PDB file of C-alpha atoms in Angstrom:
ATOM      1  CA  MET J   1       3.064   4.787  10.177  1.00 53.00           C
ATOM      2  CA  ASN J   2       2.262   7.419   7.660  1.00 48.00           C
ATOM      3  CA  SER J   3      -1.079   7.817   5.997  1.00 45.00           C
ATOM      4  CA  SER J   4      -1.921  10.638   3.662  1.00 44.00           C
ATOM      5  CA  SER J   5      -5.599  10.625   4.502  1.00 42.00           C
ATOM      6  CA  ASP J   6      -6.950  12.063   7.733  1.00 42.00           C
ATOM      7  CA  THR J   7      -8.769   9.166   9.320  1.00 39.00           C
ATOM      8  CA  SER J   8      -9.676  11.089  12.468  1.00 42.00           C
ATOM      9  CA  ALA J   9     -12.663  12.701  10.767  1.00 47.00           C
ATOM     10  CA  THR J  10     -14.186   9.375   9.778  1.00 55.00           C
ATOM     11  CA  THR J  11     -14.966   6.254  11.717  1.00 66.00           C
ATOM     12  CA  ILE J  12     -13.180   3.175  10.476  1.00 75.00           C
ATOM     13  CA  ALA J  13     -14.456  -0.257  11.415  1.00 88.00           C
ATOM     14  CA  PRO J  14     -11.939  -2.262  13.434  1.00 93.00           C
ATOM     15  CA  PHE J  15      -9.536  -4.367  11.436  1.00 96.00           C
ATOM     16  CA  THR J  16     -10.244  -8.100  11.589  1.00 96.00           C
ATOM     17  CA  PHE J  17      -7.036 -10.062  11.988  1.00 97.00           C
ATOM     18  CA  PRO J  18      -6.809 -13.551  10.449  1.00 96.00           C
ATOM     19  CA  LEU J  19      -6.837 -16.539  12.807  1.00 95.00           C
ATOM     20  CA  ARG J  20      -3.103 -17.151  12.289  1.00 95.00           C
ATOM     21  CA  TYR J  21      -2.464 -13.800  14.037  1.00 97.00           C
ATOM     22  CA  LYS J  22      -3.418 -15.567  17.292  1.00 95.00           C
ATOM     23  CA  PHE J  23      -0.866 -18.321  16.704  1.00 95.00           C
ATOM     24  CA  PRO J  24       2.453 -17.492  18.509  1.00 96.00           C
ATOM     25  CA  PRO J  25       4.800 -19.096  15.904  1.00 95.00           C
ATOM     26  CA  PHE J  26       3.435 -16.657  13.302  1.00 96.00           C
ATOM     27  CA  PHE J  27       5.593 -13.970  14.960  1.00 97.00           C
ATOM     28  CA  SER J  28       8.850 -15.932  14.578  1.00 96.00           C
ATOM     29  CA  LEU J  29      10.154 -16.537  11.076  1.00 95.00           C
ATOM     30  CA  GLN J  30      10.355 -20.283  10.602  1.00 93.00           C
ATOM     31  CA  PRO J  31      13.566 -22.051   9.467  1.00 93.00           C
ATOM     32  CA  ASN J  32      11.906 -24.730   7.290  1.00 94.00           C
ATOM     33  CA  SER J  33      11.953 -23.372   3.709  1.00 92.00           C
ATOM     34  CA  ASN J  34       8.399 -24.458   2.825  1.00 93.00           C
ATOM     35  CA  THR J  35       6.957 -23.133   6.096  1.00 94.00           C
ATOM     36  CA  HIS J  36       9.028 -19.957   5.719  1.00 95.00           C
ATOM     37  CA  ALA J  37       7.676 -19.324   2.194  1.00 94.00           C
ATOM     38  CA  THR J  38       4.083 -19.830   3.367  1.00 95.00           C
ATOM     39  CA  GLN J  39       4.685 -17.551   6.333  1.00 96.00           C
ATOM     40  CA  LEU J  40       6.080 -14.775   4.099  1.00 97.00           C
ATOM     41  CA  LYS J  41       2.989 -14.995   1.880  1.00 96.00           C
ATOM     42  CA  ARG J  42       0.728 -14.766   4.916  1.00 97.00           C
ATOM     43  CA  TRP J  43       2.602 -11.775   6.311  1.00 97.00           C
ATOM     44  CA  SER J  44       2.419 -10.108   2.892  1.00 97.00           C
ATOM     45  CA  ASN J  45      -1.344 -10.657   2.736  1.00 97.00           C
ATOM     46  CA  LEU J  46      -1.774  -9.331   6.275  1.00 98.00           C
ATOM     47  CA  ILE J  47       0.337  -6.218   5.618  1.00 98.00           C
ATOM     48  CA  GLN J  48      -1.535  -5.476   2.381  1.00 97.00           C
ATOM     49  CA  SER J  49      -4.930  -5.984   4.054  1.00 97.00           C
ATOM     50  CA  TRP J  50      -3.956  -3.827   7.042  1.00 97.00           C
ATOM     51  CA  CYS J  51      -2.676  -1.017   4.841  1.00 96.00           C
ATOM     52  CA  ARG J  52      -5.703  -1.163   2.568  1.00 95.00           C
ATOM     53  CA  HIS J  53      -8.084  -1.093   5.530  1.00 95.00           C
ATOM     54  CA  HIS J  54      -6.301   1.878   7.116  1.00 94.00           C
ATOM     55  CA  ARG J  55      -5.555   3.553   3.749  1.00 93.00           C
ATOM     56  CA  ILE J  56      -1.830   3.466   4.411  1.00 95.00           C
ATOM     57  CA  TYR J  57       0.446   3.768   1.407  1.00 96.00           C
ATOM     58  CA  LYS J  58       3.774   4.322   3.145  1.00 96.00           C
ATOM     59  CA  LEU J  59       4.894   2.107   6.020  1.00 96.00           C
ATOM     60  CA  THR J  60       7.622   3.380   8.342  1.00 96.00           C
ATOM     61  CA  LEU J  61       8.984   0.227   9.941  1.00 95.00           C
ATOM     62  CA  VAL J  62      10.177   1.649  13.267  1.00 94.00           C
ATOM     63  CA  GLU J  63       6.631   2.876  13.923  1.00 95.00           C
ATOM     64  CA  ALA J  64       4.913  -0.122  12.342  1.00 96.00           C
ATOM     65  CA  VAL J  65       6.649  -2.743  14.505  1.00 96.00           C
ATOM     66  CA  GLU J  66       5.138  -1.038  17.555  1.00 96.00           C
ATOM     67  CA  SER J  67       1.622  -1.110  16.065  1.00 97.00           C
ATOM     68  CA  PRO J  68      -0.937  -3.930  16.257  1.00 97.00           C
ATOM     69  CA  LEU J  69       0.081  -4.914  12.716  1.00 97.00           C
ATOM     70  CA  PHE J  70       3.315  -6.458  13.979  1.00 97.00           C
ATOM     71  CA  ARG J  71       2.609  -6.626  17.726  1.00 97.00           C
ATOM     72  CA  ASN J  72      -0.064  -8.862  19.235  1.00 97.00           C
ATOM     73  CA  ALA J  73      -0.453  -7.443  22.759  1.00 96.00           C
ATOM     74  CA  GLU J  74      -2.727 -10.294  23.836  1.00 96.00           C
ATOM     75  CA  LEU J  75      -0.038 -12.878  23.036  1.00 96.00           C
ATOM     76  CA  ARG J  76       2.818 -10.562  24.020  1.00 96.00           C
ATOM     77  CA  LYS J  77       4.423 -11.450  20.698  1.00 97.00           C
ATOM     78  CA  GLN J  78       5.692  -9.272  17.879  1.00 96.00           C
ATOM     79  CA  LEU J  79       7.524  -9.533  14.597  1.00 96.00           C
ATOM     80  CA  HIS J  80      10.815  -7.781  15.252  1.00 95.00           C
ATOM     81  CA  LEU J  81      12.228  -5.034  13.049  1.00 96.00           C
ATOM     82  CA  SER J  82      14.825  -7.298  11.391  1.00 96.00           C
ATOM     83  CA  ASP J  83      12.151  -9.891  10.560  1.00 97.00           C
ATOM     84  CA  ALA J  84       9.770  -7.197   9.281  1.00 97.00           C
ATOM     85  CA  ARG J  85      12.559  -6.095   6.918  1.00 96.00           C
ATOM     86  CA  ILE J  86      12.910  -9.685   5.689  1.00 96.00           C
ATOM     87  CA  VAL J  87       9.162  -9.807   4.975  1.00 97.00           C
ATOM     88  CA  LEU J  88       9.206  -6.468   3.110  1.00 96.00           C
ATOM     89  CA  ASP J  89      12.346  -7.499   1.189  1.00 95.00           C
ATOM     90  CA  TRP J  90      10.469 -10.594   0.044  1.00 96.00           C
ATOM     91  CA  MET J  91       7.407  -8.487  -0.824  1.00 96.00           C
ATOM     92  CA  SER J  92       9.602  -6.152  -2.911  1.00 95.00           C
ATOM     93  CA  LYS J  93      10.851  -8.950  -5.176  1.00 93.00           C
ATOM     94  CA  GLY J  94       9.014 -10.191  -8.215  1.00 90.00           C
ATOM     95  CA  ASP J  95       7.465 -13.636  -8.412  1.00 87.00           C
ATOM     96  CA  GLU J  96      10.187 -14.678 -10.867  1.00 85.00           C
ATOM     97  CA  GLU J  97      12.767 -13.846  -8.162  1.00 84.00           C
ATOM     98  CA  GLY J  98      11.015 -16.044  -5.615  1.00 82.00           C
ATOM     99  CA  GLY J  99       9.404 -13.007  -4.053  1.00 85.00           C
ATOM    100  CA  GLY J 100       6.062 -11.551  -3.233  1.00 89.00           C
ATOM    101  CA  GLY J 101       4.975 -10.012  -6.510  1.00 92.00           C
ATOM    102  CA  ARG J 102       6.445  -6.538  -5.961  1.00 94.00           C
ATOM    103  CA  ARG J 103       3.887  -5.628  -3.314  1.00 96.00           C
ATOM    104  CA  ALA J 104       6.395  -3.385  -1.511  1.00 96.00           C
ATOM    105  CA  GLU J 105       9.046  -0.919  -2.649  1.00 95.00           C
ATOM    106  CA  TRP J 106      11.755   0.491  -0.415  1.00 96.00           C
ATOM    107  CA  ILE J 107      11.552   4.276  -0.358  1.00 94.00           C
ATOM    108  CA  ASP J 108      14.903   4.911   1.284  1.00 85.00           C
ATOM    109  CA  GLY J 109      17.012   2.374  -0.580  1.00 79.00           C
ATOM    110  CA  GLY J 110      19.590   0.606   1.556  1.00 79.00           C
ATOM    111  CA  ASN J 111      18.311   2.027   4.847  1.00 89.00           C
ATOM    112  CA  LYS J 112      15.172  -0.099   4.588  1.00 92.00           C
ATOM    113  CA  GLY J 113      13.290   2.022   7.079  1.00 93.00           C
ATOM    114  CA  ALA J 114      10.246   2.904   4.982  1.00 96.00           C
ATOM    115  CA  ALA J 115       8.447   1.291   2.070  1.00 96.00           C
ATOM    116  CA  TRP J 116       5.515   1.798  -0.211  1.00 97.00           C
ATOM    117  CA  ILE J 117       3.005  -0.965   0.321  1.00 97.00           C
ATOM    118  CA  TRP J 118       1.336  -1.823  -2.943  1.00 97.00           C
ATOM    119  CA  TRP J 119      -2.025  -3.265  -1.964  1.00 94.00           C
ATOM    120  CA  ARG J 120      -2.576  -1.995  -5.485  1.00 95.00           C
ATOM    121  CA  ARG J 121       0.478  -1.437  -7.659  1.00 95.00           C
ATOM    122  CA  PRO J 122       0.757   1.861  -9.601  1.00 96.00           C
ATOM    123  CA  GLU J 123      -0.269  -0.045 -12.755  1.00 96.00           C
ATOM    124  CA  GLU J 124      -3.422  -1.235 -10.994  1.00 95.00           C
ATOM    125  CA  TRP J 125      -4.203   2.274  -9.712  1.00 97.00           C
ATOM    126  CA  ALA J 126      -3.637   3.600 -13.240  1.00 97.00           C
ATOM    127  CA  GLY J 127      -6.185   1.115 -14.574  1.00 96.00           C
ATOM    128  CA  ALA J 128      -8.748   2.146 -11.946  1.00 96.00           C
ATOM    129  CA  ILE J 129      -8.200   5.838 -12.693  1.00 96.00           C
ATOM    130  CA  ALA J 130      -8.445   5.268 -16.465  1.00 95.00           C
ATOM    131  CA  GLU J 131     -11.678   3.332 -15.978  1.00 96.00           C
ATOM    132  CA  TRP J 132     -13.127   6.152 -13.838  1.00 96.00           C
ATOM    133  CA  VAL J 133     -12.100   8.722 -16.470  1.00 94.00           C
ATOM    134  CA  GLU J 134     -13.848   6.672 -19.153  1.00 94.00           C
ATOM    135  CA  ASN J 135     -16.990   6.040 -17.086  1.00 94.00           C
ATOM    136  CA  THR J 136     -17.383   9.661 -16.006  1.00 94.00           C
ATOM    137  CA  GLY J 137     -16.666  11.261 -19.390  1.00 93.00           C
ATOM    138  CA  GLN J 138     -13.465  12.969 -18.213  1.00 90.00           C
ATOM    139  CA  LYS J 139     -11.483  12.315 -21.391  1.00 93.00           C
ATOM    140  CA  ASN J 140      -9.972  15.493 -22.870  1.00 92.00           C
ATOM    141  CA  VAL J 141     -10.846  17.323 -19.646  1.00 90.00           C
ATOM    142  CA  VAL J 142      -8.144  18.941 -17.529  1.00 92.00           C
ATOM    143  CA  LEU J 143      -8.312  18.000 -13.857  1.00 93.00           C
ATOM    144  CA  THR J 144      -5.928  19.027 -11.131  1.00 93.00           C
ATOM    145  CA  VAL J 145      -4.103  16.306  -9.276  1.00 94.00           C
ATOM    146  CA  TYR J 146      -5.667  17.766  -6.125  1.00 94.00           C
ATOM    147  CA  GLU J 147      -9.152  17.173  -7.609  1.00 93.00           C
ATOM    148  CA  LEU J 148      -8.261  13.558  -8.326  1.00 95.00           C
ATOM    149  CA  ILE J 149      -7.036  12.995  -4.785  1.00 95.00           C
ATOM    150  CA  GLU J 150      -9.354  15.182  -2.712  1.00 94.00           C
ATOM    151  CA  GLY J 151     -12.191  16.262  -5.026  1.00 92.00           C
ATOM    152  CA  GLU J 152     -15.869  15.610  -4.394  1.00 94.00           C
ATOM    153  CA  ALA J 153     -16.117  13.646  -7.652  1.00 92.00           C
ATOM    154  CA  THR J 154     -13.678  11.018  -6.344  1.00 93.00           C
ATOM    155  CA  VAL J 155     -15.011  10.571  -2.792  1.00 93.00           C
ATOM    156  CA  SER J 156     -16.432   7.167  -3.700  1.00 93.00           C
ATOM    157  CA  GLN J 157     -13.190   6.044  -5.348  1.00 94.00           C
ATOM    158  CA  GLU J 158     -10.682   3.896  -3.501  1.00 92.00           C
ATOM    159  CA  TRP J 159      -7.853   6.286  -4.380  1.00 93.00           C
ATOM    160  CA  HIS J 160      -9.586   9.268  -2.710  1.00 94.00           C
ATOM    161  CA  GLY J 161      -7.130  10.673  -0.154  1.00 92.00           C
ATOM    162  CA  MET J 162      -4.217   8.830  -1.764  1.00 94.00           C
ATOM    163  CA  ASP J 163      -0.645   9.854  -1.043  1.00 93.00           C
ATOM    164  CA  ALA J 164       0.322  12.351  -3.774  1.00 93.00           C
ATOM    165  CA  GLU J 165       3.517  10.438  -4.632  1.00 94.00           C
ATOM    166  CA  VAL J 166       1.497   7.278  -5.259  1.00 95.00           C
ATOM    167  CA  MET J 167      -0.896   9.259  -7.462  1.00 96.00           C
ATOM    168  CA  PHE J 168       2.006  10.605  -9.520  1.00 96.00           C
ATOM    169  CA  LYS J 169       3.496   7.115  -9.894  1.00 96.00           C
ATOM    170  CA  SER J 170       0.086   5.935 -11.128  1.00 96.00           C
ATOM    171  CA  LEU J 171      -0.389   8.874 -13.480  1.00 97.00           C
ATOM    172  CA  ASN J 172       3.103   8.290 -14.897  1.00 96.00           C
ATOM    173  CA  VAL J 173       1.957   4.814 -15.928  1.00 97.00           C
ATOM    174  CA  LEU J 174      -0.868   6.441 -17.914  1.00 96.00           C
ATOM    175  CA  VAL J 175       1.557   8.996 -19.396  1.00 96.00           C
ATOM    176  CA  LYS J 176       3.849   6.177 -20.598  1.00 97.00           C
ATOM    177  CA  GLN J 177       0.807   4.464 -22.142  1.00 96.00           C
ATOM    178  CA  GLY J 178      -0.128   7.690 -23.966  1.00 95.00           C
ATOM    179  CA  LYS J 179      -3.396   7.960 -22.006  1.00 95.00           C
ATOM    180  CA  ALA J 180      -2.581  11.102 -20.018  1.00 95.00           C
ATOM    181  CA  GLN J 181      -0.424  14.196 -19.870  1.00 95.00           C
ATOM    182  CA  VAL J 182       0.681  15.790 -16.598  1.00 94.00           C
ATOM    183  CA  PHE J 183       1.729  19.431 -16.641  1.00 93.00           C
ATOM    184  CA  GLY J 184       2.113  22.471 -14.383  1.00 88.00           C
ATOM    185  CA  SER J 185       4.352  23.419 -11.497  1.00 84.00           C
ATOM    186  CA  GLU J 186       4.751  21.582  -8.208  1.00 83.00           C
ATOM    187  CA  GLY J 187       1.572  21.768  -6.159  1.00 78.00           C
ATOM    188  CA  GLN J 188      -0.375  23.054  -9.160  1.00 84.00           C
ATOM    189  CA  GLU J 189      -0.204  20.032 -11.439  1.00 90.00           C
ATOM    190  CA  GLY J 190      -2.948  19.311 -13.882  1.00 92.00           C
ATOM    191  CA  VAL J 191      -3.634  16.184 -15.877  1.00 95.00           C
ATOM    192  CA  LYS J 192      -5.423  15.662 -19.154  1.00 95.00           C
ATOM    193  CA  PHE J 193      -6.635  12.203 -20.071  1.00 94.00           C
ATOM    194  CA  PHE J 194      -6.819  10.885 -23.643  1.00 93.00           C
TER     195      PHE J 194
END
């Protein structure tokens, strides 16, 4: 699994799995359509919670299926790679498509080996960033993207340490809304908020 933030320097409390994680059938996708739909929702919630807790934005499935997220060592059960893809496919579809509210997005298209996990969608991150800009008087101030991600002023913000690609997706939402302008060369980008 990939995480843009270095978690080795900080101590993270252990993740608390939901009770259903200790139920063996949870690790086998169920054939009954109603049970299957409920199970997909529960897997989606678990994946989002896990990623949020560990500050993971990008999930590489080959690595993830070997992690405690998909493998319960105590039960000797795991959600297999093909089933994990089914869950993420469902998460990537909108509610109107009978999916999981676009809480995942395949990064590598048809390969389906890695996905963004949207425990907050770019639009939601954009809203949080815009609110922070407003509350801290950063309008009409130029900040570097690095400052937004790694700066001291954002340490208390949930996006601190965010994957740079996720930050740019979020900033692009603000650009489209006319609330920000991103400029500069790669690695030296600045952003001005309006």
